[in-house]
């Protein structure tokens, strides 16, 4: 009796999970790199660096799905890959981020607060206005809230990027897609 030793079929979940782990490792490395070099993550290149990285990783995940599947990807499959990639990478990253700012670098939140204060001062806000804004945002400046909002915001933003990338892949014909 001959045993069929074919490779298991790639699914949106398997492709998204594989590249979600890759994205989490890259995101953690970027966080540590920016933190160790003192780069401000809330403005400039530090704020926007994750977008092209995510788009490249998502593109590679969808390409992996196509190369190891039947060569076609529906729009729903493209969004499924985006969902799993985002979910896996954000869970891993946000758990690491929480542990990092809660136990490893407790000064991280103070640095974020100081960057906000400096930004408001540059905009010409008075000390009273800055104090009022900072007292309002204090409840959001805990490791738990930062990780939770990072997860929710990241999930929303990643899905939006996935919608755009999957549309362009289909419209521009980078690879074949079927409905």
PDB file of C-alpha atoms in Angstrom:
ATOM      1  CA  UNK A   1       0.000   0.000   0.000  1.00  0.00           C
ATOM      2  CA  UNK A   2       1.482   3.314  -1.088  1.00  0.00           C
ATOM      3  CA  UNK A   3       1.204   6.275   1.246  1.00  0.00           C
ATOM      4  CA  UNK A   4       0.549   9.672  -0.257  1.00  0.00           C
ATOM      5  CA  UNK A   5       3.126  12.052   1.223  1.00  0.00           C
ATOM      6  CA  UNK A   6       1.882  15.347  -0.149  1.00  0.00           C
ATOM      7  CA  UNK A   7       2.491  18.546   1.740  1.00  0.00           C
ATOM      8  CA  UNK A   8      -0.511  19.886   3.635  1.00  0.00           C
ATOM      9  CA  UNK A   9      -2.464  22.553   1.798  1.00  0.00           C
ATOM     10  CA  UNK A  10      -1.645  26.080   2.861  1.00  0.00           C
ATOM     11  CA  UNK A  11      -4.564  27.957   4.413  1.00  0.00           C
ATOM     12  CA  UNK A  12      -5.139  31.617   5.145  1.00  0.00           C
ATOM     13  CA  UNK A  13      -4.683  30.791   8.813  1.00  0.00           C
ATOM     14  CA  UNK A  14      -1.379  28.954   8.328  1.00  0.00           C
ATOM     15  CA  UNK A  15       0.038  31.675   6.057  1.00  0.00           C
ATOM     16  CA  UNK A  16      -1.138  34.461   8.358  1.00  0.00           C
ATOM     17  CA  UNK A  17       0.157  32.721  11.466  1.00  0.00           C
ATOM     18  CA  UNK A  18       3.566  32.015   9.921  1.00  0.00           C
ATOM     19  CA  UNK A  19       4.034  35.618   8.853  1.00  0.00           C
ATOM     20  CA  UNK A  20       2.395  36.936  12.026  1.00  0.00           C
ATOM     21  CA  UNK A  21       5.214  35.413  14.050  1.00  0.00           C
ATOM     22  CA  UNK A  22       7.726  36.943  11.635  1.00  0.00           C
ATOM     23  CA  UNK A  23       6.028  40.343  11.936  1.00  0.00           C
ATOM     24  CA  UNK A  24       6.036  40.113  15.744  1.00  0.00           C
ATOM     25  CA  UNK A  25       9.773  39.406  15.806  1.00  0.00           C
ATOM     26  CA  UNK A  26      10.436  42.336  13.467  1.00  0.00           C
ATOM     27  CA  UNK A  27       8.181  44.639  15.537  1.00  0.00           C
ATOM     28  CA  UNK A  28       9.893  43.688  18.785  1.00  0.00           C
ATOM     29  CA  UNK A  29      13.304  44.266  17.197  1.00  0.00           C
ATOM     30  CA  UNK A  30      12.139  47.674  15.946  1.00  0.00           C
ATOM     31  CA  UNK A  31      10.815  48.610  19.405  1.00  0.00           C
ATOM     32  CA  UNK A  32      14.065  47.620  21.079  1.00  0.00           C
ATOM     33  CA  UNK A  33      16.154  49.322  18.408  1.00  0.00           C
ATOM     34  CA  UNK A  34      14.238  52.591  18.639  1.00  0.00           C
ATOM     35  CA  UNK A  35      14.213  52.492  22.438  1.00  0.00           C
ATOM     36  CA  UNK A  36      17.922  51.772  22.729  1.00  0.00           C
ATOM     37  CA  UNK A  37      18.839  54.512  20.257  1.00  0.00           C
ATOM     38  CA  UNK A  38      16.517  57.029  21.926  1.00  0.00           C
ATOM     39  CA  UNK A  39      14.381  57.487  18.828  1.00  0.00           C
ATOM     40  CA  UNK A  40      11.010  59.098  19.428  1.00  0.00           C
ATOM     41  CA  UNK A  41       8.365  56.548  18.472  1.00  0.00           C
ATOM     42  CA  UNK A  42       5.498  59.016  18.508  1.00  0.00           C
ATOM     43  CA  UNK A  43       6.781  61.325  15.773  1.00  0.00           C
ATOM     44  CA  UNK A  44       8.833  61.315  12.616  1.00  0.00           C
ATOM     45  CA  UNK A  45      10.167  58.089  11.176  1.00  0.00           C
ATOM     46  CA  UNK A  46       9.593  56.243  14.436  1.00  0.00           C
ATOM     47  CA  UNK A  47       5.856  56.733  14.081  1.00  0.00           C
ATOM     48  CA  UNK A  48       5.564  55.612  10.471  1.00  0.00           C
ATOM     49  CA  UNK A  49       8.293  52.980  10.134  1.00  0.00           C
ATOM     50  CA  UNK A  50       5.926  50.102  10.890  1.00  0.00           C
ATOM     51  CA  UNK A  51       3.638  50.778   7.916  1.00  0.00           C
ATOM     52  CA  UNK A  52       5.974  49.799   5.069  1.00  0.00           C
ATOM     53  CA  UNK A  53       7.303  46.910   7.146  1.00  0.00           C
ATOM     54  CA  UNK A  54       3.778  45.588   7.723  1.00  0.00           C
ATOM     55  CA  UNK A  55       2.869  45.998   4.039  1.00  0.00           C
ATOM     56  CA  UNK A  56       5.983  44.093   2.945  1.00  0.00           C
ATOM     57  CA  UNK A  57       5.331  41.263   5.401  1.00  0.00           C
ATOM     58  CA  UNK A  58       1.660  41.097   4.347  1.00  0.00           C
ATOM     59  CA  UNK A  59       2.673  41.051   0.679  1.00  0.00           C
ATOM     60  CA  UNK A  60       5.074  38.173   1.403  1.00  0.00           C
ATOM     61  CA  UNK A  61       2.367  36.295   3.339  1.00  0.00           C
ATOM     62  CA  UNK A  62      -0.083  36.593   0.452  1.00  0.00           C
ATOM     63  CA  UNK A  63       2.635  35.590  -2.003  1.00  0.00           C
ATOM     64  CA  UNK A  64       3.442  32.569   0.169  1.00  0.00           C
ATOM     65  CA  UNK A  65      -0.240  31.592   0.090  1.00  0.00           C
ATOM     66  CA  UNK A  66      -0.291  31.835  -3.693  1.00  0.00           C
ATOM     67  CA  UNK A  67       3.011  30.058  -4.262  1.00  0.00           C
ATOM     68  CA  UNK A  68       2.083  27.151  -2.010  1.00  0.00           C
ATOM     69  CA  UNK A  69      -1.584  26.928  -2.925  1.00  0.00           C
ATOM     70  CA  UNK A  70      -3.373  26.681  -6.232  1.00  0.00           C
ATOM     71  CA  UNK A  71      -2.043  30.026  -7.481  1.00  0.00           C
ATOM     72  CA  UNK A  72      -5.235  31.991  -6.868  1.00  0.00           C
ATOM     73  CA  UNK A  73      -6.423  34.094  -3.956  1.00  0.00           C
ATOM     74  CA  UNK A  74      -9.874  35.552  -3.473  1.00  0.00           C
ATOM     75  CA  UNK A  75     -10.348  38.915  -1.843  1.00  0.00           C
ATOM     76  CA  UNK A  76     -11.735  37.141   1.230  1.00  0.00           C
ATOM     77  CA  UNK A  77      -8.669  34.919   1.420  1.00  0.00           C
ATOM     78  CA  UNK A  78      -6.430  37.977   1.213  1.00  0.00           C
ATOM     79  CA  UNK A  79      -8.328  39.547   4.101  1.00  0.00           C
ATOM     80  CA  UNK A  80      -8.176  36.251   6.023  1.00  0.00           C
ATOM     81  CA  UNK A  81      -4.402  36.279   5.737  1.00  0.00           C
ATOM     82  CA  UNK A  82      -4.410  39.895   6.925  1.00  0.00           C
ATOM     83  CA  UNK A  83      -6.605  38.970   9.910  1.00  0.00           C
ATOM     84  CA  UNK A  84      -4.439  36.064  11.088  1.00  0.00           C
ATOM     85  CA  UNK A  85      -1.180  37.918  10.491  1.00  0.00           C
ATOM     86  CA  UNK A  86      -2.471  40.918  12.459  1.00  0.00           C
ATOM     87  CA  UNK A  87      -3.972  38.886  15.280  1.00  0.00           C
ATOM     88  CA  UNK A  88      -0.908  36.718  15.857  1.00  0.00           C
ATOM     89  CA  UNK A  89       1.645  39.517  15.517  1.00  0.00           C
ATOM     90  CA  UNK A  90      -0.279  41.914  17.748  1.00  0.00           C
ATOM     91  CA  UNK A  91      -0.887  39.381  20.505  1.00  0.00           C
ATOM     92  CA  UNK A  92       2.801  38.495  20.649  1.00  0.00           C
ATOM     93  CA  UNK A  93       3.964  42.108  20.317  1.00  0.00           C
ATOM     94  CA  UNK A  94       1.502  43.560  22.844  1.00  0.00           C
ATOM     95  CA  UNK A  95       2.341  40.927  25.451  1.00  0.00           C
ATOM     96  CA  UNK A  96       6.029  41.719  24.965  1.00  0.00           C
ATOM     97  CA  UNK A  97       5.326  45.476  25.010  1.00  0.00           C
ATOM     98  CA  UNK A  98       3.348  45.168  28.249  1.00  0.00           C
ATOM     99  CA  UNK A  99       6.076  43.130  29.962  1.00  0.00           C
ATOM    100  CA  UNK A 100       8.717  45.513  28.643  1.00  0.00           C
ATOM    101  CA  UNK A 101       7.132  48.745  29.900  1.00  0.00           C
ATOM    102  CA  UNK A 102       5.778  47.218  33.116  1.00  0.00           C
ATOM    103  CA  UNK A 103       8.849  45.317  34.327  1.00  0.00           C
ATOM    104  CA  UNK A 104      11.914  46.031  32.175  1.00  0.00           C
ATOM    105  CA  UNK A 105      11.827  49.753  31.312  1.00  0.00           C
ATOM    106  CA  UNK A 106       9.491  51.535  33.693  1.00  0.00           C
ATOM    107  CA  UNK A 107      10.827  54.890  32.472  1.00  0.00           C
ATOM    108  CA  UNK A 108       9.278  54.286  29.035  1.00  0.00           C
ATOM    109  CA  UNK A 109       5.945  55.835  30.026  1.00  0.00           C
ATOM    110  CA  UNK A 110       7.672  58.858  31.558  1.00  0.00           C
ATOM    111  CA  UNK A 111       9.572  59.363  28.299  1.00  0.00           C
ATOM    112  CA  UNK A 112       6.300  59.235  26.345  1.00  0.00           C
ATOM    113  CA  UNK A 113       4.726  61.750  28.734  1.00  0.00           C
ATOM    114  CA  UNK A 114       7.714  64.069  28.433  1.00  0.00           C
ATOM    115  CA  UNK A 115       7.589  63.860  24.625  1.00  0.00           C
ATOM    116  CA  UNK A 116       3.901  64.830  24.768  1.00  0.00           C
ATOM    117  CA  UNK A 117       4.629  67.751  27.094  1.00  0.00           C
ATOM    118  CA  UNK A 118       7.445  68.947  24.824  1.00  0.00           C
ATOM    119  CA  UNK A 119       5.178  68.672  21.780  1.00  0.00           C
ATOM    120  CA  UNK A 120       2.415  70.675  23.434  1.00  0.00           C
ATOM    121  CA  UNK A 121       4.897  73.322  24.580  1.00  0.00           C
ATOM    122  CA  UNK A 122       6.219  73.642  21.014  1.00  0.00           C
ATOM    123  CA  UNK A 123       2.656  74.263  19.831  1.00  0.00           C
ATOM    124  CA  UNK A 124       2.452  77.194  22.237  1.00  0.00           C
ATOM    125  CA  UNK A 125       0.107  75.691  24.789  1.00  0.00           C
ATOM    126  CA  UNK A 126       0.149  77.266  28.237  1.00  0.00           C
ATOM    127  CA  UNK A 127       1.259  75.384  31.337  1.00  0.00           C
ATOM    128  CA  UNK A 128      -2.365  75.203  32.489  1.00  0.00           C
ATOM    129  CA  UNK A 129      -3.458  73.671  29.185  1.00  0.00           C
ATOM    130  CA  UNK A 130      -0.594  71.178  29.284  1.00  0.00           C
ATOM    131  CA  UNK A 131      -1.416  70.186  32.865  1.00  0.00           C
ATOM    132  CA  UNK A 132      -5.083  69.755  31.975  1.00  0.00           C
ATOM    133  CA  UNK A 133      -4.268  67.623  28.913  1.00  0.00           C
ATOM    134  CA  UNK A 134      -1.803  65.501  30.862  1.00  0.00           C
ATOM    135  CA  UNK A 135      -4.230  64.934  33.726  1.00  0.00           C
ATOM    136  CA  UNK A 136      -6.817  63.761  31.191  1.00  0.00           C
ATOM    137  CA  UNK A 137      -4.386  61.396  29.484  1.00  0.00           C
ATOM    138  CA  UNK A 138      -2.903  60.030  32.744  1.00  0.00           C
ATOM    139  CA  UNK A 139      -5.484  57.237  32.946  1.00  0.00           C
ATOM    140  CA  UNK A 140      -4.487  56.101  29.462  1.00  0.00           C
ATOM    141  CA  UNK A 141      -0.767  56.110  30.284  1.00  0.00           C
ATOM    142  CA  UNK A 142      -0.595  52.775  32.086  1.00  0.00           C
ATOM    143  CA  UNK A 143       1.080  49.662  30.686  1.00  0.00           C
ATOM    144  CA  UNK A 144      -2.301  47.905  30.538  1.00  0.00           C
ATOM    145  CA  UNK A 145      -4.051  50.693  28.659  1.00  0.00           C
ATOM    146  CA  UNK A 146      -1.141  51.283  26.299  1.00  0.00           C
ATOM    147  CA  UNK A 147      -1.006  47.588  25.396  1.00  0.00           C
ATOM    148  CA  UNK A 148      -4.804  47.375  24.986  1.00  0.00           C
ATOM    149  CA  UNK A 149      -5.054  50.479  22.820  1.00  0.00           C
ATOM    150  CA  UNK A 150      -1.978  49.367  20.878  1.00  0.00           C
ATOM    151  CA  UNK A 151      -3.685  46.063  20.152  1.00  0.00           C
ATOM    152  CA  UNK A 152      -7.027  47.590  19.119  1.00  0.00           C
ATOM    153  CA  UNK A 153      -5.468  50.414  17.123  1.00  0.00           C
ATOM    154  CA  UNK A 154      -3.001  48.054  15.483  1.00  0.00           C
ATOM    155  CA  UNK A 155      -5.755  45.606  14.545  1.00  0.00           C
ATOM    156  CA  UNK A 156      -7.852  48.368  12.982  1.00  0.00           C
ATOM    157  CA  UNK A 157      -4.899  49.913  11.150  1.00  0.00           C
ATOM    158  CA  UNK A 158      -3.548  46.569   9.927  1.00  0.00           C
ATOM    159  CA  UNK A 159      -6.944  45.561   8.576  1.00  0.00           C
ATOM    160  CA  UNK A 160      -7.209  48.904   6.781  1.00  0.00           C
ATOM    161  CA  UNK A 161      -3.764  48.358   5.251  1.00  0.00           C
ATOM    162  CA  UNK A 162      -4.842  44.834   4.289  1.00  0.00           C
ATOM    163  CA  UNK A 163      -7.934  46.155   2.511  1.00  0.00           C
ATOM    164  CA  UNK A 164      -5.806  48.558   0.501  1.00  0.00           C
ATOM    165  CA  UNK A 165      -3.011  46.094  -0.308  1.00  0.00           C
ATOM    166  CA  UNK A 166      -5.434  43.340  -1.297  1.00  0.00           C
ATOM    167  CA  UNK A 167      -7.381  45.751  -3.535  1.00  0.00           C
ATOM    168  CA  UNK A 168      -4.211  46.934  -5.255  1.00  0.00           C
ATOM    169  CA  UNK A 169      -2.950  43.413  -5.712  1.00  0.00           C
ATOM    170  CA  UNK A 170      -6.183  42.519  -7.498  1.00  0.00           C
ATOM    171  CA  UNK A 171      -6.576  45.757  -9.481  1.00  0.00           C
ATOM    172  CA  UNK A 172      -2.960  45.983 -10.562  1.00  0.00           C
ATOM    173  CA  UNK A 173      -2.758  42.276 -11.293  1.00  0.00           C
ATOM    174  CA  UNK A 174       0.403  41.682  -9.285  1.00  0.00           C
ATOM    175  CA  UNK A 175      -0.875  38.119  -8.962  1.00  0.00           C
ATOM    176  CA  UNK A 176      -4.031  36.390 -10.122  1.00  0.00           C
ATOM    177  CA  UNK A 177      -7.079  36.752  -7.929  1.00  0.00           C
ATOM    178  CA  UNK A 178     -10.506  35.226  -8.377  1.00  0.00           C
ATOM    179  CA  UNK A 179     -13.739  36.389  -6.803  1.00  0.00           C
TER     180      UNK A 179
END
